[in-house]
PDB file of C-alpha atoms in Angstrom:
ATOM      1  CA  SER A  29       1.897  19.837 -29.320  1.00 44.00           C
ATOM      2  CA  GLN A  30       1.131  16.756 -27.674  1.00 47.00           C
ATOM      3  CA  GLN A  31       4.743  15.984 -26.942  1.00 60.00           C
ATOM      4  CA  GLY A  32       5.282  13.649 -24.134  1.00 67.00           C
ATOM      5  CA  GLU A  33       8.224  14.725 -21.924  1.00 79.00           C
ATOM      6  CA  GLU A  34      10.078  12.286 -19.462  1.00 81.00           C
ATOM      7  CA  ASP A  35      11.810  13.134 -16.325  1.00 83.00           C
ATOM      8  CA  PRO A  36      14.624  12.677 -15.535  1.00 90.00           C
ATOM      9  CA  GLN A  37      16.491  12.531 -18.768  1.00 90.00           C
ATOM     10  CA  ALA A  38      18.865   9.959 -17.059  1.00 94.00           C
ATOM     11  CA  LEU A  39      18.805   7.963 -14.153  1.00 95.00           C
ATOM     12  CA  SER A  40      21.552   5.735 -12.315  1.00 96.00           C
ATOM     13  CA  ILE A  41      20.866   3.310  -9.860  1.00 96.00           C
ATOM     14  CA  GLN A  42      22.225  -0.092  -8.261  1.00 97.00           C
ATOM     15  CA  GLU A  43      20.592  -3.359  -8.797  1.00 97.00           C
ATOM     16  CA  GLY A  44      17.974  -4.086  -6.458  1.00 97.00           C
ATOM     17  CA  GLU A  45      16.789  -0.411  -6.259  1.00 97.00           C
ATOM     18  CA  ASN A  46      13.356   1.154  -7.640  1.00 97.00           C
ATOM     19  CA  ALA A  47      13.452   3.227 -10.587  1.00 97.00           C
ATOM     20  CA  THR A  48      10.760   5.772 -11.332  1.00 96.00           C
ATOM     21  CA  MET A  49      10.408   7.621 -14.523  1.00 96.00           C
ATOM     22  CA  ASN A  50       7.777  10.225 -14.976  1.00 95.00           C
ATOM     23  CA  CYS A  51       6.092  11.306 -18.309  1.00 94.00           C
ATOM     24  CA  SER A  52       3.895  14.493 -18.898  1.00 94.00           C
ATOM     25  CA  TYR A  53       1.684  15.342 -21.895  1.00 92.00           C
ATOM     26  CA  LYS A  54      -0.084  18.205 -23.058  1.00 89.00           C
ATOM     27  CA  THR A  55      -3.394  16.860 -24.810  1.00 87.00           C
ATOM     28  CA  SER A  56      -6.473  14.574 -23.845  1.00 87.00           C
ATOM     29  CA  ILE A  57      -5.394  11.098 -24.766  1.00 88.00           C
ATOM     30  CA  ASN A  58      -7.123   7.468 -25.413  1.00 87.00           C
ATOM     31  CA  ASN A  59      -4.349   5.800 -24.022  1.00 91.00           C
ATOM     32  CA  LEU A  60      -0.606   6.103 -22.953  1.00 93.00           C
ATOM     33  CA  GLN A  61       1.979   3.432 -23.563  1.00 94.00           C
ATOM     34  CA  TRP A  62       5.414   2.813 -22.451  1.00 96.00           C
ATOM     35  CA  TYR A  63       8.065   1.490 -24.326  1.00 96.00           C
ATOM     36  CA  ARG A  64      12.014   0.168 -23.854  1.00 96.00           C
ATOM     37  CA  GLN A  65      14.574   0.466 -26.208  1.00 94.00           C
ATOM     38  CA  ASN A  66      18.009  -1.023 -25.698  1.00 90.00           C
ATOM     39  CA  SER A  67      20.964   1.171 -27.284  1.00 81.00           C
ATOM     40  CA  GLY A  68      20.329   0.942 -31.415  1.00 74.00           C
ATOM     41  CA  ARG A  69      17.729  -1.359 -31.051  1.00 82.00           C
ATOM     42  CA  GLY A  70      13.783  -1.875 -31.555  1.00 88.00           C
ATOM     43  CA  LEU A  71      10.866  -0.657 -29.430  1.00 93.00           C
ATOM     44  CA  VAL A  72       9.625  -3.125 -26.873  1.00 94.00           C
ATOM     45  CA  HIS A  73       6.305  -2.669 -25.738  1.00 95.00           C
ATOM     46  CA  LEU A  74       5.830  -2.621 -22.003  1.00 96.00           C
ATOM     47  CA  ILE A  75       2.353  -1.726 -20.872  1.00 96.00           C
ATOM     48  CA  LEU A  76      -0.593   0.515 -21.884  1.00 95.00           C
ATOM     49  CA  ILE A  77      -2.702   2.291 -19.801  1.00 96.00           C
ATOM     50  CA  ARG A  78      -6.025   3.798 -20.942  1.00 93.00           C
ATOM     51  CA  SER A  79      -7.455   6.896 -19.845  1.00 93.00           C
ATOM     52  CA  ASN A  80     -10.097   5.588 -17.565  1.00 95.00           C
ATOM     53  CA  GLU A  81      -7.439   3.494 -15.688  1.00 97.00           C
ATOM     54  CA  ARG A  82      -5.367   5.106 -12.684  1.00 97.00           C
ATOM     55  CA  GLU A  83      -2.928   2.197 -12.196  1.00 98.00           C
ATOM     56  CA  LYS A  84      -1.512  -0.979 -13.989  1.00 97.00           C
ATOM     57  CA  HIS A  85       0.724  -3.736 -13.102  1.00 96.00           C
ATOM     58  CA  SER A  86       2.889  -6.145 -15.076  1.00 95.00           C
ATOM     59  CA  GLY A  87       5.272  -8.185 -13.382  1.00 96.00           C
ATOM     60  CA  ARG A  88       7.925  -5.585 -11.896  1.00 97.00           C
ATOM     61  CA  LEU A  89       6.336  -2.798 -13.484  1.00 98.00           C
ATOM     62  CA  ARG A  90       3.704  -0.630 -12.179  1.00 98.00           C
ATOM     63  CA  VAL A  91       2.388   2.514 -14.214  1.00 98.00           C
ATOM     64  CA  THR A  92       0.112   5.082 -12.797  1.00 98.00           C
ATOM     65  CA  LEU A  93      -1.780   7.758 -14.910  1.00 97.00           C
ATOM     66  CA  ASP A  94      -3.243  11.165 -13.877  1.00 97.00           C
ATOM     67  CA  THR A  95      -5.310  12.429 -16.372  1.00 95.00           C
ATOM     68  CA  SER A  96      -6.088  15.414 -14.550  1.00 95.00           C
ATOM     69  CA  LYS A  97      -2.346  16.219 -14.255  1.00 95.00           C
ATOM     70  CA  LYS A  98      -1.894  14.865 -17.674  1.00 95.00           C
ATOM     71  CA  SER A  99       1.084  12.925 -16.384  1.00 95.00           C
ATOM     72  CA  SER A 100       2.205   9.215 -15.856  1.00 96.00           C
ATOM     73  CA  SER A 101       4.928   7.213 -14.002  1.00 97.00           C
ATOM     74  CA  LEU A 102       6.642   4.051 -14.706  1.00 97.00           C
ATOM     75  CA  LEU A 103       8.042   2.330 -11.658  1.00 98.00           C
ATOM     76  CA  ILE A 104      10.430  -0.515 -11.976  1.00 98.00           C
ATOM     77  CA  THR A 105      10.860  -2.457  -8.614  1.00 97.00           C
ATOM     78  CA  ALA A 106      14.021  -4.440  -7.710  1.00 97.00           C
ATOM     79  CA  SER A 107      16.015  -3.276 -10.885  1.00 97.00           C
ATOM     80  CA  ARG A 108      18.393  -5.540 -12.745  1.00 97.00           C
ATOM     81  CA  ALA A 109      21.284  -4.799 -14.607  1.00 96.00           C
ATOM     82  CA  ALA A 110      19.307  -6.175 -17.807  1.00 95.00           C
ATOM     83  CA  ASP A 111      16.850  -3.088 -17.047  1.00 97.00           C
ATOM     84  CA  THR A 112      19.775  -0.888 -18.561  1.00 97.00           C
ATOM     85  CA  ALA A 113      17.869   0.852 -21.577  1.00 96.00           C
ATOM     86  CA  SER A 114      15.994   3.841 -22.502  1.00 95.00           C
ATOM     87  CA  TYR A 115      12.437   4.154 -21.656  1.00 96.00           C
ATOM     88  CA  PHE A 116       9.773   6.177 -23.564  1.00 95.00           C
ATOM     89  CA  CYS A 117       6.118   6.869 -22.848  1.00 94.00           C
ATOM     90  CA  ALA A 118       4.002   7.558 -26.104  1.00 94.00           C
ATOM     91  CA  THR A 119       0.557   8.733 -26.247  1.00 92.00           C
ATOM     92  CA  ASP A 120      -2.104   8.759 -28.777  1.00 87.00           C
ATOM     93  CA  ALA A 121      -4.368  11.646 -29.422  1.00 72.00           C
ATOM     94  CA  ASN A 122      -7.848  11.415 -28.563  1.00 66.00           C
ATOM     95  CA  THR A 123      -9.009  12.318 -31.946  1.00 65.00           C
ATOM     96  CA  GLY A 124      -9.707   8.739 -33.635  1.00 62.00           C
ATOM     97  CA  PHE A 125      -6.262   8.906 -35.210  1.00 64.00           C
ATOM     98  CA  GLN A 126      -3.906   6.062 -34.168  1.00 77.00           C
ATOM     99  CA  LYS A 127      -0.169   7.866 -34.113  1.00 88.00           C
ATOM    100  CA  LEU A 128       1.707   7.552 -31.478  1.00 92.00           C
ATOM    101  CA  VAL A 129       3.715  10.666 -30.075  1.00 91.00           C
ATOM    102  CA  PHE A 130       6.868   9.634 -28.021  1.00 92.00           C
ATOM    103  CA  GLY A 131       8.639  11.593 -25.391  1.00 88.00           C
ATOM    104  CA  THR A 132      12.175  12.172 -25.009  1.00 87.00           C
ATOM    105  CA  GLY A 133      12.940   9.303 -23.134  1.00 91.00           C
ATOM    106  CA  THR A 134      14.873   8.355 -19.664  1.00 94.00           C
ATOM    107  CA  ARG A 135      18.206   6.768 -20.056  1.00 95.00           C
ATOM    108  CA  LEU A 136      18.278   4.040 -17.217  1.00 97.00           C
ATOM    109  CA  LEU A 137      21.582   2.566 -15.984  1.00 97.00           C
ATOM    110  CA  VAL A 138      21.181  -0.002 -13.348  1.00 97.00           C
ATOM    111  CA  SER A 139      24.895  -0.849 -12.140  1.00 96.00           C
ATOM    112  CA  PRO A 140      25.414  -4.434 -10.520  1.00 92.00           C
TER     113      PRO A 140
ATOM    114  CA  GLU B   6       4.840 -15.243 -29.803  1.00 75.00           C
ATOM    115  CA  PRO B   7       4.032 -13.235 -32.759  1.00 80.00           C
ATOM    116  CA  GLU B   8       6.120 -10.574 -33.708  1.00 92.00           C
ATOM    117  CA  VAL B   9       6.782  -7.900 -36.463  1.00 96.00           C
ATOM    118  CA  THR B  10       9.789  -8.256 -38.418  1.00 96.00           C
ATOM    119  CA  GLN B  11      11.524  -6.070 -40.797  1.00 97.00           C
ATOM    120  CA  THR B  12      14.089  -6.289 -43.641  1.00 96.00           C
ATOM    121  CA  PRO B  13      16.936  -5.364 -44.329  1.00 97.00           C
ATOM    122  CA  SER B  14      18.424  -4.830 -40.691  1.00 95.00           C
ATOM    123  CA  HIS B  15      20.684  -2.328 -42.409  1.00 97.00           C
ATOM    124  CA  GLN B  16      20.546  -0.500 -45.744  1.00 97.00           C
ATOM    125  CA  VAL B  17      23.260   1.639 -47.178  1.00 98.00           C
ATOM    126  CA  THR B  18      22.301   3.649 -50.193  1.00 97.00           C
ATOM    127  CA  GLN B  19      23.631   6.631 -52.356  1.00 97.00           C
ATOM    128  CA  MET B  20      21.805   9.970 -52.407  1.00 97.00           C
ATOM    129  CA  GLY B  21      18.914  10.066 -54.947  1.00 97.00           C
ATOM    130  CA  GLN B  22      18.602   6.481 -55.089  1.00 98.00           C
ATOM    131  CA  GLU B  23      15.376   4.557 -54.295  1.00 98.00           C
ATOM    132  CA  VAL B  24      14.833   2.404 -51.322  1.00 98.00           C
ATOM    133  CA  ILE B  25      12.187  -0.100 -50.220  1.00 97.00           C
ATOM    134  CA  LEU B  26      12.092  -1.070 -46.536  1.00 98.00           C
ATOM    135  CA  ARG B  27      10.001  -4.246 -45.855  1.00 97.00           C
ATOM    136  CA  CYS B  28       7.842  -5.159 -42.932  1.00 97.00           C
ATOM    137  CA  VAL B  29       5.687  -8.200 -42.187  1.00 97.00           C
ATOM    138  CA  PRO B  30       3.331  -7.158 -39.454  1.00 96.00           C
ATOM    139  CA  ILE B  31       1.651  -9.550 -37.052  1.00 95.00           C
ATOM    140  CA  SER B  32      -0.578 -11.660 -38.831  1.00 91.00           C
ATOM    141  CA  ASN B  33      -3.932 -10.803 -37.414  1.00 90.00           C
ATOM    142  CA  HIS B  34      -3.461  -7.329 -37.119  1.00 93.00           C
ATOM    143  CA  LEU B  35      -5.194  -4.718 -39.105  1.00 91.00           C
ATOM    144  CA  TYR B  36      -3.352  -1.016 -38.426  1.00 93.00           C
ATOM    145  CA  PHE B  37      -0.062  -0.490 -39.780  1.00 95.00           C
ATOM    146  CA  TYR B  38       2.389   2.182 -39.115  1.00 96.00           C
ATOM    147  CA  TRP B  39       5.774   3.621 -40.115  1.00 97.00           C
ATOM    148  CA  TYR B  40       7.973   5.700 -37.603  1.00 97.00           C
ATOM    149  CA  ARG B  41      11.442   6.686 -37.862  1.00 96.00           C
ATOM    150  CA  GLN B  42      14.096   7.745 -35.303  1.00 94.00           C
ATOM    151  CA  ILE B  43      16.926   9.945 -36.281  1.00 94.00           C
ATOM    152  CA  LEU B  44      19.984   9.157 -34.112  1.00 90.00           C
ATOM    153  CA  GLY B  45      19.702  10.810 -30.910  1.00 86.00           C
ATOM    154  CA  GLN B  46      16.479  11.938 -31.518  1.00 89.00           C
ATOM    155  CA  LYS B  47      12.650  11.384 -30.709  1.00 90.00           C
ATOM    156  CA  VAL B  48      10.692   8.548 -32.447  1.00 94.00           C
ATOM    157  CA  GLU B  49       8.669  10.375 -35.137  1.00 95.00           C
ATOM    158  CA  PHE B  50       5.450   9.014 -36.518  1.00 95.00           C
ATOM    159  CA  LEU B  51       5.481   8.897 -40.314  1.00 96.00           C
ATOM    160  CA  VAL B  52       2.175   7.193 -41.530  1.00 95.00           C
ATOM    161  CA  SER B  53      -0.574   5.326 -40.582  1.00 94.00           C
ATOM    162  CA  PHE B  54      -2.644   2.619 -42.710  1.00 94.00           C
ATOM    163  CA  TYR B  55      -5.731   0.865 -42.598  1.00 92.00           C
ATOM    164  CA  ASN B  56      -8.147  -0.911 -44.824  1.00 89.00           C
ATOM    165  CA  ASN B  57      -5.482  -0.468 -47.690  1.00 90.00           C
ATOM    166  CA  GLU B  58      -5.225   3.139 -47.552  1.00 92.00           C
ATOM    167  CA  ILE B  59      -3.231   5.937 -45.572  1.00 94.00           C
ATOM    168  CA  SER B  60      -5.328   6.937 -42.398  1.00 92.00           C
ATOM    169  CA  GLU B  61      -3.058   9.582 -41.409  1.00 91.00           C
ATOM    170  CA  LYS B  62       0.528  11.059 -42.468  1.00 93.00           C
ATOM    171  CA  SER B  63       2.885  13.355 -41.030  1.00 93.00           C
ATOM    172  CA  GLU B  64       4.579  16.508 -42.328  1.00 93.00           C
ATOM    173  CA  ILE B  65       7.711  14.392 -43.119  1.00 93.00           C
ATOM    174  CA  PHE B  66       5.768  11.850 -45.043  1.00 95.00           C
ATOM    175  CA  ASP B  67       5.986  13.932 -48.193  1.00 93.00           C
ATOM    176  CA  ASP B  68       5.672  12.955 -52.037  1.00 94.00           C
ATOM    177  CA  GLN B  69       8.844  11.060 -51.689  1.00 96.00           C
ATOM    178  CA  PHE B  70       7.424   8.622 -49.473  1.00 97.00           C
ATOM    179  CA  SER B  71       4.618   5.911 -50.174  1.00 97.00           C
ATOM    180  CA  VAL B  72       3.527   2.781 -48.603  1.00 97.00           C
ATOM    181  CA  GLU B  73       2.103  -0.352 -49.914  1.00 95.00           C
ATOM    182  CA  ARG B  74       0.287  -3.597 -48.734  1.00 92.00           C
ATOM    183  CA  PRO B  75       1.370  -5.487 -51.949  1.00 86.00           C
ATOM    184  CA  ASP B  76       0.022  -9.022 -50.554  1.00 87.00           C
ATOM    185  CA  GLY B  77      -1.707 -10.357 -47.189  1.00 79.00           C
ATOM    186  CA  SER B  78       1.611 -10.169 -45.150  1.00 87.00           C
ATOM    187  CA  ASN B  79       3.890  -7.573 -46.383  1.00 93.00           C
ATOM    188  CA  PHE B  80       3.667  -3.616 -45.532  1.00 96.00           C
ATOM    189  CA  THR B  81       6.427  -1.511 -47.366  1.00 97.00           C
ATOM    190  CA  LEU B  82       7.737   2.119 -47.255  1.00 98.00           C
ATOM    191  CA  LYS B  83       9.432   3.356 -50.337  1.00 98.00           C
ATOM    192  CA  ILE B  84      11.648   6.355 -50.388  1.00 97.00           C
ATOM    193  CA  ARG B  85      11.987   7.511 -54.131  1.00 96.00           C
ATOM    194  CA  SER B  86      14.849   9.867 -54.185  1.00 95.00           C
ATOM    195  CA  THR B  87      16.699   9.432 -50.732  1.00 97.00           C
ATOM    196  CA  LYS B  88      18.272  12.510 -49.130  1.00 96.00           C
ATOM    197  CA  LEU B  89      21.043  12.758 -46.601  1.00 97.00           C
ATOM    198  CA  GLU B  90      18.603  13.696 -43.915  1.00 96.00           C
ATOM    199  CA  ASP B  91      16.416  10.555 -44.653  1.00 97.00           C
ATOM    200  CA  SER B  92      19.313   8.551 -42.621  1.00 98.00           C
ATOM    201  CA  ALA B  93      17.578   7.332 -39.630  1.00 97.00           C
ATOM    202  CA  MET B  94      16.035   4.076 -37.956  1.00 96.00           C
ATOM    203  CA  TYR B  95      12.744   3.289 -39.735  1.00 98.00           C
ATOM    204  CA  PHE B  96      10.514   1.160 -37.478  1.00 97.00           C
ATOM    205  CA  CYS B  97       7.296  -0.582 -38.650  1.00 97.00           C
ATOM    206  CA  ALA B  98       4.537  -1.460 -36.005  1.00 96.00           C
ATOM    207  CA  SER B  99       1.164  -2.869 -36.223  1.00 95.00           C
ATOM    208  CA  SER B 100      -1.811  -2.913 -34.265  1.00 93.00           C
ATOM    209  CA  GLY B 101      -4.959  -5.352 -33.330  1.00 91.00           C
ATOM    210  CA  ASP B 102      -7.325  -2.307 -32.876  1.00 86.00           C
ATOM    211  CA  ARG B 103      -7.592   1.360 -33.294  1.00 81.00           C
ATOM    212  CA  SER B 104      -6.229   2.316 -29.863  1.00 80.00           C
ATOM    213  CA  GLY B 105      -4.659  -0.612 -29.044  1.00 86.00           C
ATOM    214  CA  GLU B 106      -0.873  -1.689 -28.289  1.00 91.00           C
ATOM    215  CA  GLN B 107       1.271  -0.949 -31.246  1.00 93.00           C
ATOM    216  CA  TYR B 108       4.148  -3.765 -31.284  1.00 95.00           C
ATOM    217  CA  PHE B 109       7.249  -2.558 -33.127  1.00 96.00           C
ATOM    218  CA  GLY B 110       9.680  -4.279 -35.301  1.00 96.00           C
ATOM    219  CA  PRO B 111      13.338  -4.288 -34.811  1.00 95.00           C
ATOM    220  CA  GLY B 112      13.925  -1.678 -37.517  1.00 96.00           C
ATOM    221  CA  THR B 113      15.894  -0.804 -40.519  1.00 97.00           C
ATOM    222  CA  ARG B 114      18.958   1.454 -40.186  1.00 97.00           C
ATOM    223  CA  LEU B 115      19.099   3.695 -43.246  1.00 98.00           C
ATOM    224  CA  THR B 116      22.369   5.158 -43.869  1.00 98.00           C
ATOM    225  CA  VAL B 117      22.203   7.723 -47.359  1.00 98.00           C
ATOM    226  CA  THR B 118      25.602   8.571 -48.230  1.00 97.00           C
TER     227      THR B 118
END
């Protein structure tokens, strides 16, 4: 399957620290997207990185993609309590279809 | 900033009843999707829709499910005869291009009793 798997499943840090979450997938992709989900709420799009890109930044977010290892990482720098949420990676298959396959997510807890 | 909206936010229905979940995608988007998330589980793809037809559907999307774009703004998901296991959060998403960002709505929590 194309499943993405995030690592770690849960991460607990203090405000101001950096948080790194990893995602692995199994098949070739067009792009990989990261989403945030607050408990019981909708999915907020964070960043999209294409298969021909290696790194992308957006504010305090830094995403890397290593297609040879079929993995991506999301770094949140200088974390805040408001960053507490679940973070998911989602890949779309390199088959011309648009469906996203989501990983299991990393639950991030940022304590004040 | 444009956003995807969904109604209702919460729907409670009895087993066997029909439900229609409604979505208004971002106005200039052409690709539309439904996903669902059973409590505590992964987000799962249901169906994608482009040019007034289904472009792909998952195994979950059986004959009980249908989608429609009845006018220029709405995109609906109908479940004809709900089952207990249909209880989940249903998310609509839209995208401006085939492999671009998918923007999700806030979801409809469906509870089947």
